[in-house]
PDB file of C-alpha atoms in Angstrom:
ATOM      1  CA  UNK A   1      -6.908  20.548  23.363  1.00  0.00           C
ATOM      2  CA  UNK A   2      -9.597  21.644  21.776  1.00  0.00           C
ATOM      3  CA  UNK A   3      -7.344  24.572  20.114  1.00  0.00           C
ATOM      4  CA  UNK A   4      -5.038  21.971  18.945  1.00  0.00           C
ATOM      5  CA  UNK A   5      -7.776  19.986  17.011  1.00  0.00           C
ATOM      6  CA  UNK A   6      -7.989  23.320  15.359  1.00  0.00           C
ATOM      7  CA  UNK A   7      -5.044  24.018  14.491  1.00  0.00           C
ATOM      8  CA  UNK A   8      -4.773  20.076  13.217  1.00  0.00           C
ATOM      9  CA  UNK A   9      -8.125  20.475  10.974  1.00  0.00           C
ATOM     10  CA  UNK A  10      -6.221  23.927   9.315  1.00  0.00           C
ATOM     11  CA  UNK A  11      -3.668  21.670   8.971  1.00  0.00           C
ATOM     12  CA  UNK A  12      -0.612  23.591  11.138  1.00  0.00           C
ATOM     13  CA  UNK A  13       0.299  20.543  12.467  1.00  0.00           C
ATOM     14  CA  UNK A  14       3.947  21.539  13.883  1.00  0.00           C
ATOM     15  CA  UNK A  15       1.682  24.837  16.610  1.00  0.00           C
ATOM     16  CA  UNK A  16      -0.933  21.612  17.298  1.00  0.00           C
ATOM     17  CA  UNK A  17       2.383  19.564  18.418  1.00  0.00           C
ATOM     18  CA  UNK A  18       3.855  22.450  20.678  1.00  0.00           C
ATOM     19  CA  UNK A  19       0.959  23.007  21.881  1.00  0.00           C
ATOM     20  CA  UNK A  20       0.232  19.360  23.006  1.00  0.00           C
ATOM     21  CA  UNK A  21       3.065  18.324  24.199  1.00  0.00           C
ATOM     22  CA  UNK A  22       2.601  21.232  26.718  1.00  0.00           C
ATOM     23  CA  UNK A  23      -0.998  19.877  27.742  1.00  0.00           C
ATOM     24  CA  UNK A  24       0.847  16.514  28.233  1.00  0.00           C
ATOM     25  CA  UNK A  25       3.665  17.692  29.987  1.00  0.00           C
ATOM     26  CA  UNK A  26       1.814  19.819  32.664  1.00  0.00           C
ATOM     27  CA  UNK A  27      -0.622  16.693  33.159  1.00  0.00           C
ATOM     28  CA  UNK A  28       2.489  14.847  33.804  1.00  0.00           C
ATOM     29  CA  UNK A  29       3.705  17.491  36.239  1.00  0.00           C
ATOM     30  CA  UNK A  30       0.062  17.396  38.046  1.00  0.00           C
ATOM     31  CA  UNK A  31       0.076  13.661  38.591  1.00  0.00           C
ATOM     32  CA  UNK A  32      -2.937  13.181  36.166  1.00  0.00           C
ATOM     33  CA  UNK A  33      -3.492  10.204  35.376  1.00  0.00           C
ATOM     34  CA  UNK A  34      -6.117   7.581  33.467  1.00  0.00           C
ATOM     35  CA  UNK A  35      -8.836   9.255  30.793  1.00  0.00           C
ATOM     36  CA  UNK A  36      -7.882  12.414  31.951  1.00  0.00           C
ATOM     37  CA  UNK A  37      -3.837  11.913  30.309  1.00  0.00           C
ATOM     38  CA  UNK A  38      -5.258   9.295  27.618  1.00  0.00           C
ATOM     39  CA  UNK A  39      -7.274  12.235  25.479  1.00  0.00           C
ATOM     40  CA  UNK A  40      -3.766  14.605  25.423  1.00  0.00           C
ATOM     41  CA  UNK A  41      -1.658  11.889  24.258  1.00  0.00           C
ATOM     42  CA  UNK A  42      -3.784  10.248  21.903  1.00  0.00           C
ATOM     43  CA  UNK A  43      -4.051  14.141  19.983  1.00  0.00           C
ATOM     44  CA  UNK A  44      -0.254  13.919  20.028  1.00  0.00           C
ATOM     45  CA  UNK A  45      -0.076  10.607  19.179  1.00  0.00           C
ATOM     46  CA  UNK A  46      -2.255  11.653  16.264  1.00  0.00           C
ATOM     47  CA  UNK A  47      -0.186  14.983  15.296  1.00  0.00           C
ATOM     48  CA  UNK A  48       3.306  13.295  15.324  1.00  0.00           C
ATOM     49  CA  UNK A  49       1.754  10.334  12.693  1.00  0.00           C
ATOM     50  CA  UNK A  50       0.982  13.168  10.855  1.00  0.00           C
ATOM     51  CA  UNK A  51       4.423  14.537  10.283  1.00  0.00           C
ATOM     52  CA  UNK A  52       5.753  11.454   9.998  1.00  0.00           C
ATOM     53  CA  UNK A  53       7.345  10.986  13.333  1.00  0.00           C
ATOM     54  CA  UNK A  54       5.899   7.737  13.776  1.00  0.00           C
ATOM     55  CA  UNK A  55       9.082   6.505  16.393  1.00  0.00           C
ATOM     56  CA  UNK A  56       7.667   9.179  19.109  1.00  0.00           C
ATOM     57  CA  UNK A  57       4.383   8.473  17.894  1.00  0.00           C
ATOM     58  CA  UNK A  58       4.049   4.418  18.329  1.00  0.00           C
ATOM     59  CA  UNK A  59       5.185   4.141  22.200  1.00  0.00           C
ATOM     60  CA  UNK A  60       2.098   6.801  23.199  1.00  0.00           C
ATOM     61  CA  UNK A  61      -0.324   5.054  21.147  1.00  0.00           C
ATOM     62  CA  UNK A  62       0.419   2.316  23.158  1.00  0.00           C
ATOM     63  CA  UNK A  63       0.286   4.198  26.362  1.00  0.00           C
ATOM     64  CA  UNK A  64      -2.932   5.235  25.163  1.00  0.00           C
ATOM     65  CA  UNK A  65      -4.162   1.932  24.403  1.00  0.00           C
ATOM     66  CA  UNK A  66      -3.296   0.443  27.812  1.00  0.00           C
ATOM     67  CA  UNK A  67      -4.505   3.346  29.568  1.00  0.00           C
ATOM     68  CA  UNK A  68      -8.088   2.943  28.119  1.00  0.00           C
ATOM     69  CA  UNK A  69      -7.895  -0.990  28.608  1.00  0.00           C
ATOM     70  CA  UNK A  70      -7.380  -1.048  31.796  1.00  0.00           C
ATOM     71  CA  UNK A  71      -9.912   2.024  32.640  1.00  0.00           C
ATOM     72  CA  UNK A  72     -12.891   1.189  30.182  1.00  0.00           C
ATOM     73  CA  UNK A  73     -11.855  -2.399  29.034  1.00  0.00           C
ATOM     74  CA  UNK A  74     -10.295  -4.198  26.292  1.00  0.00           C
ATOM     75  CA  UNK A  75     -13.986  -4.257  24.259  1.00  0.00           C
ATOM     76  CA  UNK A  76     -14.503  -0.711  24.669  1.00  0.00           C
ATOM     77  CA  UNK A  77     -15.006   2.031  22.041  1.00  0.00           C
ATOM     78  CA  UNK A  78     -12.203   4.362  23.263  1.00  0.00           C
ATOM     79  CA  UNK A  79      -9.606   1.803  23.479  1.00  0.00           C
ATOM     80  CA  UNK A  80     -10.762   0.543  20.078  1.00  0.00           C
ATOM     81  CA  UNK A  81      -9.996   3.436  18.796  1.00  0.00           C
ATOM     82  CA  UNK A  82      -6.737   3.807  20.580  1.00  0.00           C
ATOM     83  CA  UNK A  83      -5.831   0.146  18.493  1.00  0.00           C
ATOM     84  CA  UNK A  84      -7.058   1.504  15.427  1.00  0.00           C
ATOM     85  CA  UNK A  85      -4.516   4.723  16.003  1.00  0.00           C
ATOM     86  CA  UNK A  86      -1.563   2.194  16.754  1.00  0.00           C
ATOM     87  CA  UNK A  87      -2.483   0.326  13.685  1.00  0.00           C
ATOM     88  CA  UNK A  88      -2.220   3.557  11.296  1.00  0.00           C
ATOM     89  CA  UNK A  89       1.024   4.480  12.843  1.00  0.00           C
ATOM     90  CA  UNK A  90       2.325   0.484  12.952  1.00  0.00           C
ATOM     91  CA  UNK A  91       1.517   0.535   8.897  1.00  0.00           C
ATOM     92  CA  UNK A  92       3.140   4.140   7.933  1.00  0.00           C
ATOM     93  CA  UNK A  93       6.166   2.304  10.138  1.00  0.00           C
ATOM     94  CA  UNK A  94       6.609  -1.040   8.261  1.00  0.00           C
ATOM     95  CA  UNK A  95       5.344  -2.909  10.460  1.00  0.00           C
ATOM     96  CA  UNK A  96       2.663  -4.629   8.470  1.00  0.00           C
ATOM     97  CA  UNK A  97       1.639  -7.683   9.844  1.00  0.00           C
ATOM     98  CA  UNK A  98       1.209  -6.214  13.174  1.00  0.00           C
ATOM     99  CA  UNK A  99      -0.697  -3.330  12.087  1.00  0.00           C
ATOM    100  CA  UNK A 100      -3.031  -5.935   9.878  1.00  0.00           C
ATOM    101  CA  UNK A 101      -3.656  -7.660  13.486  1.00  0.00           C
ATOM    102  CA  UNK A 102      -4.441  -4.347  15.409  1.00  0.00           C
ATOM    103  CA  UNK A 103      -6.447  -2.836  12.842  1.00  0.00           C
ATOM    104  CA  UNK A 104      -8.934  -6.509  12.425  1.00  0.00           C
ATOM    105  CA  UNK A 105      -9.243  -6.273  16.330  1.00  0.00           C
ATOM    106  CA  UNK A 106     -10.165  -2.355  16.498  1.00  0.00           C
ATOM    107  CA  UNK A 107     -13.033  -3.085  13.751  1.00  0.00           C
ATOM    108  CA  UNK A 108     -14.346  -5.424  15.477  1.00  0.00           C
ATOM    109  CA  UNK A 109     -15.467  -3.615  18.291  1.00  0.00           C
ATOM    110  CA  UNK A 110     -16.297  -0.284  16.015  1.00  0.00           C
ATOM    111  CA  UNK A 111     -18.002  -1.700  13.340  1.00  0.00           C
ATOM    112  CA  UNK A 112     -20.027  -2.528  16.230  1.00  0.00           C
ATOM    113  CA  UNK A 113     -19.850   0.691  18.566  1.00  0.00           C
ATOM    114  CA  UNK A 114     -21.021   3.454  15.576  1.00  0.00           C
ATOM    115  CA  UNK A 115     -22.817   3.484  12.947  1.00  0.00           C
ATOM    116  CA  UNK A 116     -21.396   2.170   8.848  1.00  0.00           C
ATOM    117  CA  UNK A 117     -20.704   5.721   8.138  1.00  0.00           C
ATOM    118  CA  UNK A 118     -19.332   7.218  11.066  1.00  0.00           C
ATOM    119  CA  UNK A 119     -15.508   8.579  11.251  1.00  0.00           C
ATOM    120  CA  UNK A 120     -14.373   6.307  13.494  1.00  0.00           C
ATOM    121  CA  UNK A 121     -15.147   3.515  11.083  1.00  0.00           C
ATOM    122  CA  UNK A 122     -14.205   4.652   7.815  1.00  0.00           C
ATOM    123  CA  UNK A 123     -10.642   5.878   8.821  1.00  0.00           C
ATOM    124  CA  UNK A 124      -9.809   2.645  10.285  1.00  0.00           C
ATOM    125  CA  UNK A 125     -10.824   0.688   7.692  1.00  0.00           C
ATOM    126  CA  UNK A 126      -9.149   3.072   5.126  1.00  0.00           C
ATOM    127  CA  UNK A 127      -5.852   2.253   6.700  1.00  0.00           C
ATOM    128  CA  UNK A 128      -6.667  -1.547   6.588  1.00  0.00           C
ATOM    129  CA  UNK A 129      -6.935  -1.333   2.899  1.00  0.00           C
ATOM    130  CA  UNK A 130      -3.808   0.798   3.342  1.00  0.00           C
ATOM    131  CA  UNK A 131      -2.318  -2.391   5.010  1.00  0.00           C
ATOM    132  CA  UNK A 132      -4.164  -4.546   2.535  1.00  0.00           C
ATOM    133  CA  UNK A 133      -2.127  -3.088  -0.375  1.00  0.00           C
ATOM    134  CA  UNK A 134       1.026  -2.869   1.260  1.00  0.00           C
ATOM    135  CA  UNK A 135       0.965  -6.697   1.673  1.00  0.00           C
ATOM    136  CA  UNK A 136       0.046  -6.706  -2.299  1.00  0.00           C
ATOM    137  CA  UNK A 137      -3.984  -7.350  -1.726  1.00  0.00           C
ATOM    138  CA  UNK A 138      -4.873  -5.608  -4.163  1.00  0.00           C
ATOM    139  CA  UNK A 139      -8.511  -7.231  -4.395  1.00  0.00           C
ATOM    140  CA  UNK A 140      -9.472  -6.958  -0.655  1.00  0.00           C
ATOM    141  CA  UNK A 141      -8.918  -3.269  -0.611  1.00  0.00           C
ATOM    142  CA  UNK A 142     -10.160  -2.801  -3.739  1.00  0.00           C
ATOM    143  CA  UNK A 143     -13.630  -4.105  -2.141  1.00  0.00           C
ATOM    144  CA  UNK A 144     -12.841  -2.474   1.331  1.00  0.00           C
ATOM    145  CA  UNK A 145     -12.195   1.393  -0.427  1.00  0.00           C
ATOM    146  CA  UNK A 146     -14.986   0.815  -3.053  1.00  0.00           C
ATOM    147  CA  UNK A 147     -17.588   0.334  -0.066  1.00  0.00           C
ATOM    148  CA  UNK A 148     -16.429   3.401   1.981  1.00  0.00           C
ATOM    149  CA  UNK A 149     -16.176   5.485  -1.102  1.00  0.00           C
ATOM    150  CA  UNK A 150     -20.449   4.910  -1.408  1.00  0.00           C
ATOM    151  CA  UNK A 151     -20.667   5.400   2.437  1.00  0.00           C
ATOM    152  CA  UNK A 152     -18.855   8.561   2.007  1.00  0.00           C
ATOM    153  CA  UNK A 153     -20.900  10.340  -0.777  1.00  0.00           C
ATOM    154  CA  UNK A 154     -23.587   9.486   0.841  1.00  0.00           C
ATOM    155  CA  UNK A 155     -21.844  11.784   3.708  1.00  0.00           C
ATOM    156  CA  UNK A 156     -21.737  15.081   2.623  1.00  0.00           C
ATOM    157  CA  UNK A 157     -19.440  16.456   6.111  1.00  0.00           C
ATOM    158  CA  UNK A 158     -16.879  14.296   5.218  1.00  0.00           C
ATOM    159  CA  UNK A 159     -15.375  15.577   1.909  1.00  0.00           C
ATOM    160  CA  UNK A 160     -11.874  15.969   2.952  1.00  0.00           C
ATOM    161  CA  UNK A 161     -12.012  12.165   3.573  1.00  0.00           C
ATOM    162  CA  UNK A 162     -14.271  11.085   0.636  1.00  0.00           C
ATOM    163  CA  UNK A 163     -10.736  12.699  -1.373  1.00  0.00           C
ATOM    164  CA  UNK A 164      -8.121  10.868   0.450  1.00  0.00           C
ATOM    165  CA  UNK A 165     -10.547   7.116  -0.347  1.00  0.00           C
ATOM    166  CA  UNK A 166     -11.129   8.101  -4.310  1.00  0.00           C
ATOM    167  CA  UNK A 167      -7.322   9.240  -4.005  1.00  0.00           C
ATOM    168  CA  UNK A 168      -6.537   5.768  -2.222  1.00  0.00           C
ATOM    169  CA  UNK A 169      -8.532   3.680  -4.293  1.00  0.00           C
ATOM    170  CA  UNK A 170      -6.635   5.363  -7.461  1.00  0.00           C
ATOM    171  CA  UNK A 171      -3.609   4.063  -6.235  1.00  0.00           C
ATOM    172  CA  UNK A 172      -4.852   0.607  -5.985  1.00  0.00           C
ATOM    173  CA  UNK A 173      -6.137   0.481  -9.406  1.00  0.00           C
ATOM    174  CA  UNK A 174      -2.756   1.991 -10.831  1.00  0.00           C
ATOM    175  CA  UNK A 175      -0.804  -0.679  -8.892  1.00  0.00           C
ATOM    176  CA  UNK A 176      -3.055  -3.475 -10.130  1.00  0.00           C
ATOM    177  CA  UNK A 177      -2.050  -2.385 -13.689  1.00  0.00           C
ATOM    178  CA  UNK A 178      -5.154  -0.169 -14.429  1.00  0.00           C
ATOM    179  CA  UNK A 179      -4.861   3.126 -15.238  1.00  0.00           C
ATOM    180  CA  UNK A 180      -7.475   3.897 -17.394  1.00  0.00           C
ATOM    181  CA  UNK A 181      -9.876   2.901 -14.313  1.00  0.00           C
ATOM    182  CA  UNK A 182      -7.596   4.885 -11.694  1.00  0.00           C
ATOM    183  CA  UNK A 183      -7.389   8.099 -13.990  1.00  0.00           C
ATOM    184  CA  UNK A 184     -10.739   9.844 -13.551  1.00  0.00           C
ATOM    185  CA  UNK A 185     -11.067   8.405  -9.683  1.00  0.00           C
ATOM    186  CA  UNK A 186      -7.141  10.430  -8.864  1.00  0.00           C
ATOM    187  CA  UNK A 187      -8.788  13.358 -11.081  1.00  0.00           C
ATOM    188  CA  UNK A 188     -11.950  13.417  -9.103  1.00  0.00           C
ATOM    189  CA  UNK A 189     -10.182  13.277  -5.431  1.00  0.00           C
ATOM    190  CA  UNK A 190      -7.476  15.843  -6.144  1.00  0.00           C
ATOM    191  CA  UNK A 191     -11.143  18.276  -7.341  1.00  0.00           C
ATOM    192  CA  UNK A 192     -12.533  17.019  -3.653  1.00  0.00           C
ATOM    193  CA  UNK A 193      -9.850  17.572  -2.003  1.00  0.00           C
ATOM    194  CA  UNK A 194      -8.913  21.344  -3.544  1.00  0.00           C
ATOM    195  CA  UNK A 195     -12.952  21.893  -2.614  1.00  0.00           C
ATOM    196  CA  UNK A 196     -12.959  20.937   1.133  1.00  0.00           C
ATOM    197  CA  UNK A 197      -9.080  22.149   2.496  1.00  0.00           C
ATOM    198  CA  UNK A 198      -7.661  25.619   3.100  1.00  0.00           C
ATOM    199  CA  UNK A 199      -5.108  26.733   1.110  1.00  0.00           C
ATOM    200  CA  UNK A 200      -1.965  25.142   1.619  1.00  0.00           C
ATOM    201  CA  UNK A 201      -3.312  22.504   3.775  1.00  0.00           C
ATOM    202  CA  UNK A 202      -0.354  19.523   3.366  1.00  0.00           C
ATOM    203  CA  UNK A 203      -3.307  16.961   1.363  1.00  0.00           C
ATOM    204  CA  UNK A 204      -3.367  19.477  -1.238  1.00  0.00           C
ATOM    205  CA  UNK A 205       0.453  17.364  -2.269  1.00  0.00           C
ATOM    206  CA  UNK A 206      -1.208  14.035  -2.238  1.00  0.00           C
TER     207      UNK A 206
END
């Protein structure tokens, strides 16, 4: 798995798929079970969002969830996380109010388990104020993408990310009618972005 995250952070998402789904399918065939399954299906869970295929990708997010729930408890970090990653595919699905509800619950237990600027954090609360827009919010992400985008630059390993926020929080300000604000923030994230990805790595399109 740890080829796959590879492979995912070059951005050849379709050889990280492949090759878990054959981690996952020769756990299955060894009777592993608990933790040991959860990490394999959350990656794949992860890489199918990516590409879109969020139908295969919502029912093992939730087998990841209830794996971690009932091995390290509802409150804990890794099935926190596991709620967060249902949230993110719930929203790129439609299904907004749902994700809204899985996304509040996750934060509450990370904002607690790392620290303000730590990965686990910031991505779930960027796909909050994903969820925030979708439902026409436009002030409550505003806030929510304005406060990571300080926590980010203040970050200097997480470039790639800082990109996708200013990139984010562009899109907010263009849908809340102001472009002159949004210009120089899209302008600044597609530079970031260009800076911290390989070549032909699929953000480079955002």
């Amino acid at each position: 798995t740890n080829l796959a995250a590879a492979l995912l952070s070059m951005g050849r998402y379709e050889e990280a798929v492949s090759m878990v789904r054959q981690v996952v399918a020769e756990n299955r065939a060894q009777g592993i079970a608990g933790p040991g399954v959860a990490g394999p299906l959350a990656n794949l869970s992860a890489a199918l969002l990516t590409l879109d295929q969020v139908a295969e990708a919502e029912p093992l997010a939730v087998q990841v969830l209830q794996i971690y729930t009932e091995t390290t408890g509802a409150n804990s970090a890794s099935a926190a996380g596991a709620r967060a990653m249902l949230g993110q595919i719930r929203w790129r699905a439609g299904h907004l109010v749902a994700a809204r509800g899985d996304l509040e619950e996750a934060l509450l237990v990370l904002d607690r388990a790392y620290p303000p600027g730590a990965d686990e954090v910031l991505v779930a609360r960027n796909a909050y104020a994903g969820v925030l827009v979708a439902l026409g919010d436009y002030v409550t992400a505003e806030v929510a993408l304005r406060a990571q985008i300080e926590i980010r630059r203040a970050n200097q390993g997480s470039r790639h990310r800082l990109g996708s926020d200013l990139g984010n929080l562009a899109s907010v300000l263009t849908l809340d009618r102001r472009p002159a604000e949004a210009l120089p923030l899209a302008t600044e994230a597609v530079s970031v972005v260009e800076d911290s990805v390989p070549e032909g790595h699929p953000s480079l399109g955002f």
